[in-house]
PDB file of C-alpha atoms in Angstrom:
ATOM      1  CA  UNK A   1     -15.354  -8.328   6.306  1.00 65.00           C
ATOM      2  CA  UNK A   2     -13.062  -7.544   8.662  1.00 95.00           C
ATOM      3  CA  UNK A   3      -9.768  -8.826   7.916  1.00 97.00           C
ATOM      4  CA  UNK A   4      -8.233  -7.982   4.420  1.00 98.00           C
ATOM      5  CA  UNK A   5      -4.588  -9.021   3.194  1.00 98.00           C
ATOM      6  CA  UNK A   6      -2.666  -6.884   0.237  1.00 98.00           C
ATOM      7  CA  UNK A   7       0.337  -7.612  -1.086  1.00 98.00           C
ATOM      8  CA  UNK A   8       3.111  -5.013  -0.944  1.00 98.00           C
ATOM      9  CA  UNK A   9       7.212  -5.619  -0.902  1.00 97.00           C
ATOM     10  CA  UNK A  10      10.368  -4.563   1.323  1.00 96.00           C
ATOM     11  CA  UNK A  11      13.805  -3.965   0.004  1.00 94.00           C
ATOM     12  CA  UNK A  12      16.909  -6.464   0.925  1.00 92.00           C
ATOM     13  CA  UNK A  13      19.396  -4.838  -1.065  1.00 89.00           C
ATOM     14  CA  UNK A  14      18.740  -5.011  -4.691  1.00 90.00           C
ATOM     15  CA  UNK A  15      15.588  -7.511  -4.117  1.00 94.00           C
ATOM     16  CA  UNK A  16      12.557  -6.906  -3.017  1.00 97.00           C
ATOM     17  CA  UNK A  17      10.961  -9.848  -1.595  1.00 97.00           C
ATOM     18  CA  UNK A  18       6.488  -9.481  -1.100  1.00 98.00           C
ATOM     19  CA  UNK A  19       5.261  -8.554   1.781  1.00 98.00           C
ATOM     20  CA  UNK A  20       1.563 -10.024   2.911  1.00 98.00           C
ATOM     21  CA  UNK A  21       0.181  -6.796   4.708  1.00 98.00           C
ATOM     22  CA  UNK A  22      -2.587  -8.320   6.861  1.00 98.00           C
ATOM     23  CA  UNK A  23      -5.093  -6.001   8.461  1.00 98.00           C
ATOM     24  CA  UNK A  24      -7.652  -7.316  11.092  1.00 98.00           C
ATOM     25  CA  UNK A  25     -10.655  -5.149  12.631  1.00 98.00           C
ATOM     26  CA  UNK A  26     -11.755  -6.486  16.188  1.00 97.00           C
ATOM     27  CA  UNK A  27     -14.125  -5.697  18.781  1.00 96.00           C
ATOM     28  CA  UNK A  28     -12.621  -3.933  21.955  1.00 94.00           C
ATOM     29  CA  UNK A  29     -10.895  -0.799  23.441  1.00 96.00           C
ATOM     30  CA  UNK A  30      -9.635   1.094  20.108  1.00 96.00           C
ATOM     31  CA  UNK A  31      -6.218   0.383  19.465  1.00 97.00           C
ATOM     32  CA  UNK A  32      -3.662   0.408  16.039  1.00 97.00           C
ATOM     33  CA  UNK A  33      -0.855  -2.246  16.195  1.00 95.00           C
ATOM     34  CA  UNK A  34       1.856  -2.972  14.056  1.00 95.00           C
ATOM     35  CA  UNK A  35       3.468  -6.047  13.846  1.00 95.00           C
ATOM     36  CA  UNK A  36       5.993  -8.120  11.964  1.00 94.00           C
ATOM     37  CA  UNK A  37       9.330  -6.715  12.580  1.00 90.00           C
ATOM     38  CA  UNK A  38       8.629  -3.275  11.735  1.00 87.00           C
ATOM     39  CA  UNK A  39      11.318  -0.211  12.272  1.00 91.00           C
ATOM     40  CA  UNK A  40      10.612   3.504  13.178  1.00 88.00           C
ATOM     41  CA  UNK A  41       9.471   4.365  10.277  1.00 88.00           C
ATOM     42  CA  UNK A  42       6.796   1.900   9.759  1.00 89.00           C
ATOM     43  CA  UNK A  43       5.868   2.651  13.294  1.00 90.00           C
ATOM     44  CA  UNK A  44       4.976   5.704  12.957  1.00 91.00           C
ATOM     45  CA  UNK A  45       2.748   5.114   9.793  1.00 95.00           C
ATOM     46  CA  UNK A  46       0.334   4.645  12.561  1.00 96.00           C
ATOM     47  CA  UNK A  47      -0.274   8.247  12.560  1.00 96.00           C
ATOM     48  CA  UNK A  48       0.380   8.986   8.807  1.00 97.00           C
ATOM     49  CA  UNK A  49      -2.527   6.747   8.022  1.00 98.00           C
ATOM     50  CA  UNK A  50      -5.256   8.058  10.808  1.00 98.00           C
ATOM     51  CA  UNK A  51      -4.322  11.602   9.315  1.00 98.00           C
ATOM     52  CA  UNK A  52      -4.903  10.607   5.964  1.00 98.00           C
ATOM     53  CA  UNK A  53      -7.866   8.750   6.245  1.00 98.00           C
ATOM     54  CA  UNK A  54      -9.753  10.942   8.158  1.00 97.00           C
ATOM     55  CA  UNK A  55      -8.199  14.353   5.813  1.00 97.00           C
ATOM     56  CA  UNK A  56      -9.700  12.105   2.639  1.00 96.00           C
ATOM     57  CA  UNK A  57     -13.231  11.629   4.741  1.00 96.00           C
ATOM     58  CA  UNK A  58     -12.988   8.437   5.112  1.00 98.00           C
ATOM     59  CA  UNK A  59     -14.166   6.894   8.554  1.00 97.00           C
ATOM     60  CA  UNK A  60     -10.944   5.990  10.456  1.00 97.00           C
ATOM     61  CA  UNK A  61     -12.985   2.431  12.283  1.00 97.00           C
ATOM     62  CA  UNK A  62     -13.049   2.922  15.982  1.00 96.00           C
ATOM     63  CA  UNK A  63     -11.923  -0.895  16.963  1.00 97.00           C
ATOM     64  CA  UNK A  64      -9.064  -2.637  17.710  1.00 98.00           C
ATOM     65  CA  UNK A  65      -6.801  -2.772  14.642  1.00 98.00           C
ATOM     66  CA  UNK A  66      -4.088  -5.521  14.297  1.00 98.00           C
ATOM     67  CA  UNK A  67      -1.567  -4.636  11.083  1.00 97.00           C
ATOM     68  CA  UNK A  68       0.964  -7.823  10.279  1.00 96.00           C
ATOM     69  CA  UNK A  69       3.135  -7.587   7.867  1.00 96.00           C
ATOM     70  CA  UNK A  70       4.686 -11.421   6.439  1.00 97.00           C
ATOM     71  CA  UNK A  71       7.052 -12.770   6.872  1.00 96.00           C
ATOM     72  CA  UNK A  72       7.778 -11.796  10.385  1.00 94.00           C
ATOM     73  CA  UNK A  73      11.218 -12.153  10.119  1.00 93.00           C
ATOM     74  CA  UNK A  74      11.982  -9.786   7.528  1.00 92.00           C
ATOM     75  CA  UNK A  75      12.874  -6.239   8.587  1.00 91.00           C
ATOM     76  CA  UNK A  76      10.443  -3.741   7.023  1.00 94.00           C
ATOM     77  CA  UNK A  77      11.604   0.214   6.476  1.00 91.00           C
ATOM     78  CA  UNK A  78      10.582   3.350   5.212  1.00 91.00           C
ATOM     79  CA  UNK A  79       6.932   4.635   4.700  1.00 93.00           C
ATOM     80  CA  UNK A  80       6.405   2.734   1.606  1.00 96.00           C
ATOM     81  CA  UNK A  81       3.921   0.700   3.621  1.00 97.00           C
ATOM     82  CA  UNK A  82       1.433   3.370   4.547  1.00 98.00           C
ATOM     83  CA  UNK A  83      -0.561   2.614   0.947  1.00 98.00           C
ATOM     84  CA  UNK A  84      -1.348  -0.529   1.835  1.00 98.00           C
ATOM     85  CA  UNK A  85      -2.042  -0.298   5.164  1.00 98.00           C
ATOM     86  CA  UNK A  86      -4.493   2.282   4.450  1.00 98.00           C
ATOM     87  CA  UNK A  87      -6.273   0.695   1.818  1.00 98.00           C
ATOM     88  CA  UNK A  88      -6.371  -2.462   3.990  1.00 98.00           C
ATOM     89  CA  UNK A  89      -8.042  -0.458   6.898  1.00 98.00           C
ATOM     90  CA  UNK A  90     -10.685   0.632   4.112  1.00 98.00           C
ATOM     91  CA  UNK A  91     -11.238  -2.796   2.863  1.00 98.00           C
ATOM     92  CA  UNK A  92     -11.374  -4.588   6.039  1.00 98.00           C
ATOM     93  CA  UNK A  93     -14.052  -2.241   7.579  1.00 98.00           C
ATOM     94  CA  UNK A  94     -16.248  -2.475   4.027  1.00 97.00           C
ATOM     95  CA  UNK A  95     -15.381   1.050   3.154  1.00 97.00           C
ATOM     96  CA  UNK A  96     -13.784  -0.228  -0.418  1.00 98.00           C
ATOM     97  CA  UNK A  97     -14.392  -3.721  -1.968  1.00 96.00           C
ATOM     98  CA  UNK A  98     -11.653  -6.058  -0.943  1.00 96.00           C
ATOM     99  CA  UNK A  99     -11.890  -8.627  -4.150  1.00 94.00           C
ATOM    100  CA  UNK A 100      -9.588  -6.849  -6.352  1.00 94.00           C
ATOM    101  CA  UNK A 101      -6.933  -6.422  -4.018  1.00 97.00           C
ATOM    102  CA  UNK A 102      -5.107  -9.811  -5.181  1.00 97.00           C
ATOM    103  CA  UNK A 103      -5.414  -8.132  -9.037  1.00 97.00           C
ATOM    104  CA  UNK A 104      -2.412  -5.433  -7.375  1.00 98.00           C
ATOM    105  CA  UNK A 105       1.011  -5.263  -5.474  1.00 98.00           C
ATOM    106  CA  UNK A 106       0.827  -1.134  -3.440  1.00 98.00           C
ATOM    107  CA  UNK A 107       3.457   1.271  -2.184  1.00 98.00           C
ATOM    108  CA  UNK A 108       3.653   4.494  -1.301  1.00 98.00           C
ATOM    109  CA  UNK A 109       4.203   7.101   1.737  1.00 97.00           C
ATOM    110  CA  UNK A 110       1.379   9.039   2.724  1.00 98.00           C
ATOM    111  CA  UNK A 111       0.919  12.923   3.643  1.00 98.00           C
ATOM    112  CA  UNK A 112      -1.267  13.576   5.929  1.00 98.00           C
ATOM    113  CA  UNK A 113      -3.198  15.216   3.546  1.00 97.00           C
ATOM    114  CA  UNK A 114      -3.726  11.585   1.585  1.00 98.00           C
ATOM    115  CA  UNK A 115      -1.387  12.390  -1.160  1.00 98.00           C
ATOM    116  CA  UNK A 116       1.355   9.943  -1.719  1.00 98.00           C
ATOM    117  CA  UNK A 117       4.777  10.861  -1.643  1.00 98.00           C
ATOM    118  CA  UNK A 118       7.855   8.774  -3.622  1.00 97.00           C
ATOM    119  CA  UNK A 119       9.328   5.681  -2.060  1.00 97.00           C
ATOM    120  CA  UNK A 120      12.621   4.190  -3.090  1.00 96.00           C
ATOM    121  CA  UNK A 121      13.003   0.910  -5.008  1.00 96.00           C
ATOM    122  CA  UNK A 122      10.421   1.215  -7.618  1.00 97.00           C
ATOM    123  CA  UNK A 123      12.127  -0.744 -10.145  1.00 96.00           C
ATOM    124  CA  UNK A 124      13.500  -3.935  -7.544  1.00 97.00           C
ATOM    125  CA  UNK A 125       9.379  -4.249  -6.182  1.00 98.00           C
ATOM    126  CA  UNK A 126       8.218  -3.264 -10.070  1.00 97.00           C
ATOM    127  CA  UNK A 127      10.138  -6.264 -10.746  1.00 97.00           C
ATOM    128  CA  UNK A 128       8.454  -8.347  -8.052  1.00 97.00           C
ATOM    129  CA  UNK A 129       4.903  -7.703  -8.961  1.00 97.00           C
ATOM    130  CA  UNK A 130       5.451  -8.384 -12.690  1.00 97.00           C
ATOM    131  CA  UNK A 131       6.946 -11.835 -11.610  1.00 97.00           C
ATOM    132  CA  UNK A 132       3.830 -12.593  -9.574  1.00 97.00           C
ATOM    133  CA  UNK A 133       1.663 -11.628 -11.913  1.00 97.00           C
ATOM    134  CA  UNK A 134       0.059  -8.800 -10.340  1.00 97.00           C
ATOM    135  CA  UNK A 135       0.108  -5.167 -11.424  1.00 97.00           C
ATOM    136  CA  UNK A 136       1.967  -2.010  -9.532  1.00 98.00           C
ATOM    137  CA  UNK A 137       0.154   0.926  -7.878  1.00 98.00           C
ATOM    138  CA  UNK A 138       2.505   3.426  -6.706  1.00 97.00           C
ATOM    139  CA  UNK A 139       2.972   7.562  -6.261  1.00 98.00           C
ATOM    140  CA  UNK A 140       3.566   9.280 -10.143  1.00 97.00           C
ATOM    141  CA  UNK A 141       7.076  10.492  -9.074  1.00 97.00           C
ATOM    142  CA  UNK A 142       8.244   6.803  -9.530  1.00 97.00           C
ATOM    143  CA  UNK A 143       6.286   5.761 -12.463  1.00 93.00           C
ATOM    144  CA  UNK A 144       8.364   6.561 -15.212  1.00 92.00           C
ATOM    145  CA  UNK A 145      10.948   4.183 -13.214  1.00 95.00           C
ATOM    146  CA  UNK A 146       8.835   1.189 -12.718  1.00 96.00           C
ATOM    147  CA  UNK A 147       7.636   1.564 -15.999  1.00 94.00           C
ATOM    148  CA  UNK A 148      11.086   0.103 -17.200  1.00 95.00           C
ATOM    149  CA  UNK A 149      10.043  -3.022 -16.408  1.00 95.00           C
ATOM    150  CA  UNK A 150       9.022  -4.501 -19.541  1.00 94.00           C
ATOM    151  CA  UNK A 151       5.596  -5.657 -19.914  1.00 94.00           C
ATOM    152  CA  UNK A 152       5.033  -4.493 -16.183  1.00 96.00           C
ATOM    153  CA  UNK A 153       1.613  -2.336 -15.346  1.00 96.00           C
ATOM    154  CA  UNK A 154       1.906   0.110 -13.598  1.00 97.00           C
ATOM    155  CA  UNK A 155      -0.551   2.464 -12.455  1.00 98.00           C
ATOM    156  CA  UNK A 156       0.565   6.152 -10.956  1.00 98.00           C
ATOM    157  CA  UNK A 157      -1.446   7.166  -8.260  1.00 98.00           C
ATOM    158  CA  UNK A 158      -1.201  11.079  -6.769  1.00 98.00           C
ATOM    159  CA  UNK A 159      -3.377  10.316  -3.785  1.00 98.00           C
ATOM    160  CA  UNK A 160      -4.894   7.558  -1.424  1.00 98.00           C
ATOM    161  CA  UNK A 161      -8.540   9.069  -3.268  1.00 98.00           C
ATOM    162  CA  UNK A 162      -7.395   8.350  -6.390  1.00 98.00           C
ATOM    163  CA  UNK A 163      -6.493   4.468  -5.493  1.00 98.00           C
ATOM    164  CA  UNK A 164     -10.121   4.047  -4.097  1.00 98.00           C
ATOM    165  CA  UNK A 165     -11.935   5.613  -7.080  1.00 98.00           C
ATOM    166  CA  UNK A 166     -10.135   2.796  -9.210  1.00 98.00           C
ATOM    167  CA  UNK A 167     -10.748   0.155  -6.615  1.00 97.00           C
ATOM    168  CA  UNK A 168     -14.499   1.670  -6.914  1.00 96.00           C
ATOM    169  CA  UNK A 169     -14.379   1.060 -10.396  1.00 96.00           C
ATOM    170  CA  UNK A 170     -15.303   5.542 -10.559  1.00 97.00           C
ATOM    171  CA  UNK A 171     -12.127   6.973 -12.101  1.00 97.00           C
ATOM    172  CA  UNK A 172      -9.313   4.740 -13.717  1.00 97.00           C
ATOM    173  CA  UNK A 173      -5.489   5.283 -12.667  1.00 97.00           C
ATOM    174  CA  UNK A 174      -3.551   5.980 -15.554  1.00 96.00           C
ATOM    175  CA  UNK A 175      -1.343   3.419 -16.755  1.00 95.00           C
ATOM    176  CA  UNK A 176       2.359   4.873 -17.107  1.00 92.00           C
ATOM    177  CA  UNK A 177       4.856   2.671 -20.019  1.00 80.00           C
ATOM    178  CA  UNK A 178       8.120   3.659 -20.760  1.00 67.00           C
ATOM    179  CA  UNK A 179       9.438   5.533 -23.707  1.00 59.00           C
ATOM    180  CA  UNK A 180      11.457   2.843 -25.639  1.00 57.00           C
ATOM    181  CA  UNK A 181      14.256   4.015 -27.893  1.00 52.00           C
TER     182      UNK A 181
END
């Protein structure tokens, strides 16, 4: 396969409307663009997600990459998109299976070592997912935030490795629920 579409969100003040993140593998020169009205930040996950890939041994496809991230006209911020991107990379050049990608909604800021760092708005996209019906992969320093959300899953990942030995179906995520009073 080479095109493979996740599901992620952006933040609008308090709501977090989904985000398709669409990632397409062509023949030609080797090239990594992002489109779909993305800021500096989003940018520049360009290089996050080569970095991470490649520290976590995964094969970082030599081809001409096309990101979009839908709608178009919404503006899209901060690294919380580098999850998804990444994982969309994997799954569109066959390096993770792409059919339970629709199960999940992802977010989270890579290091360059592959380990995912916090995001803001866990609660606002936690919200999101549970409304669509998916569950919520994101870093474990927001967890015990999206796990407000009543009846939401959410699974706390520590790394990009982690994400694709549950996808593989070789090590589950744990599933974080709130403390109720």
């Amino acid at each position: 396969m080479s095109l493979a579409v996740l599901h992620s969100r952006a933040l609008a003040g308090v709501e977090a409307p989904p985000v398709d993140v669409e990632v397409h593998l062509a023949n030609g020169l080797p090239s990594f663009t992002i489109v779909g009205l993305p800021e500096a930040e989003v940018k520049e996950s360009k290089d996050r997600v080569r970095a991470a890939l490649q520290n976590a041994r995964f094969e970082f496809p030599l081809r001409r990459i096309t990101v979009n991230l839908a709608p178009a006209d919404l503006p899209k911020e901060s690294g919380r998109l580098d999850l998804p991107i990444a994982l969309g990379i994997l799954a569109a050049s066959g390096q993770i299976p792409a059919d339970k990608l629709s199960e999940y909604e992802f977010a989270g800021e890579l290091a360059l070592t592959g380990a995912l760092r916090p995001i803001r708005g866990a609660l606002a996209m936690t919200l999101g997912a549970l409304k669509d019906g998916r569950a919520f992969v994101l870093p474990p320093d927001n967890a015990a935030e999206a796990a407000l959300v009543e009846n939401a899953t959410v699974y706390a990942a520590p790394s990009l490795l982690a994400v694709c030995a549950h996808l593989l179906g070789q090590a589950n995520l744990p599933s974080i629920k709130a403390h109720r009073r």
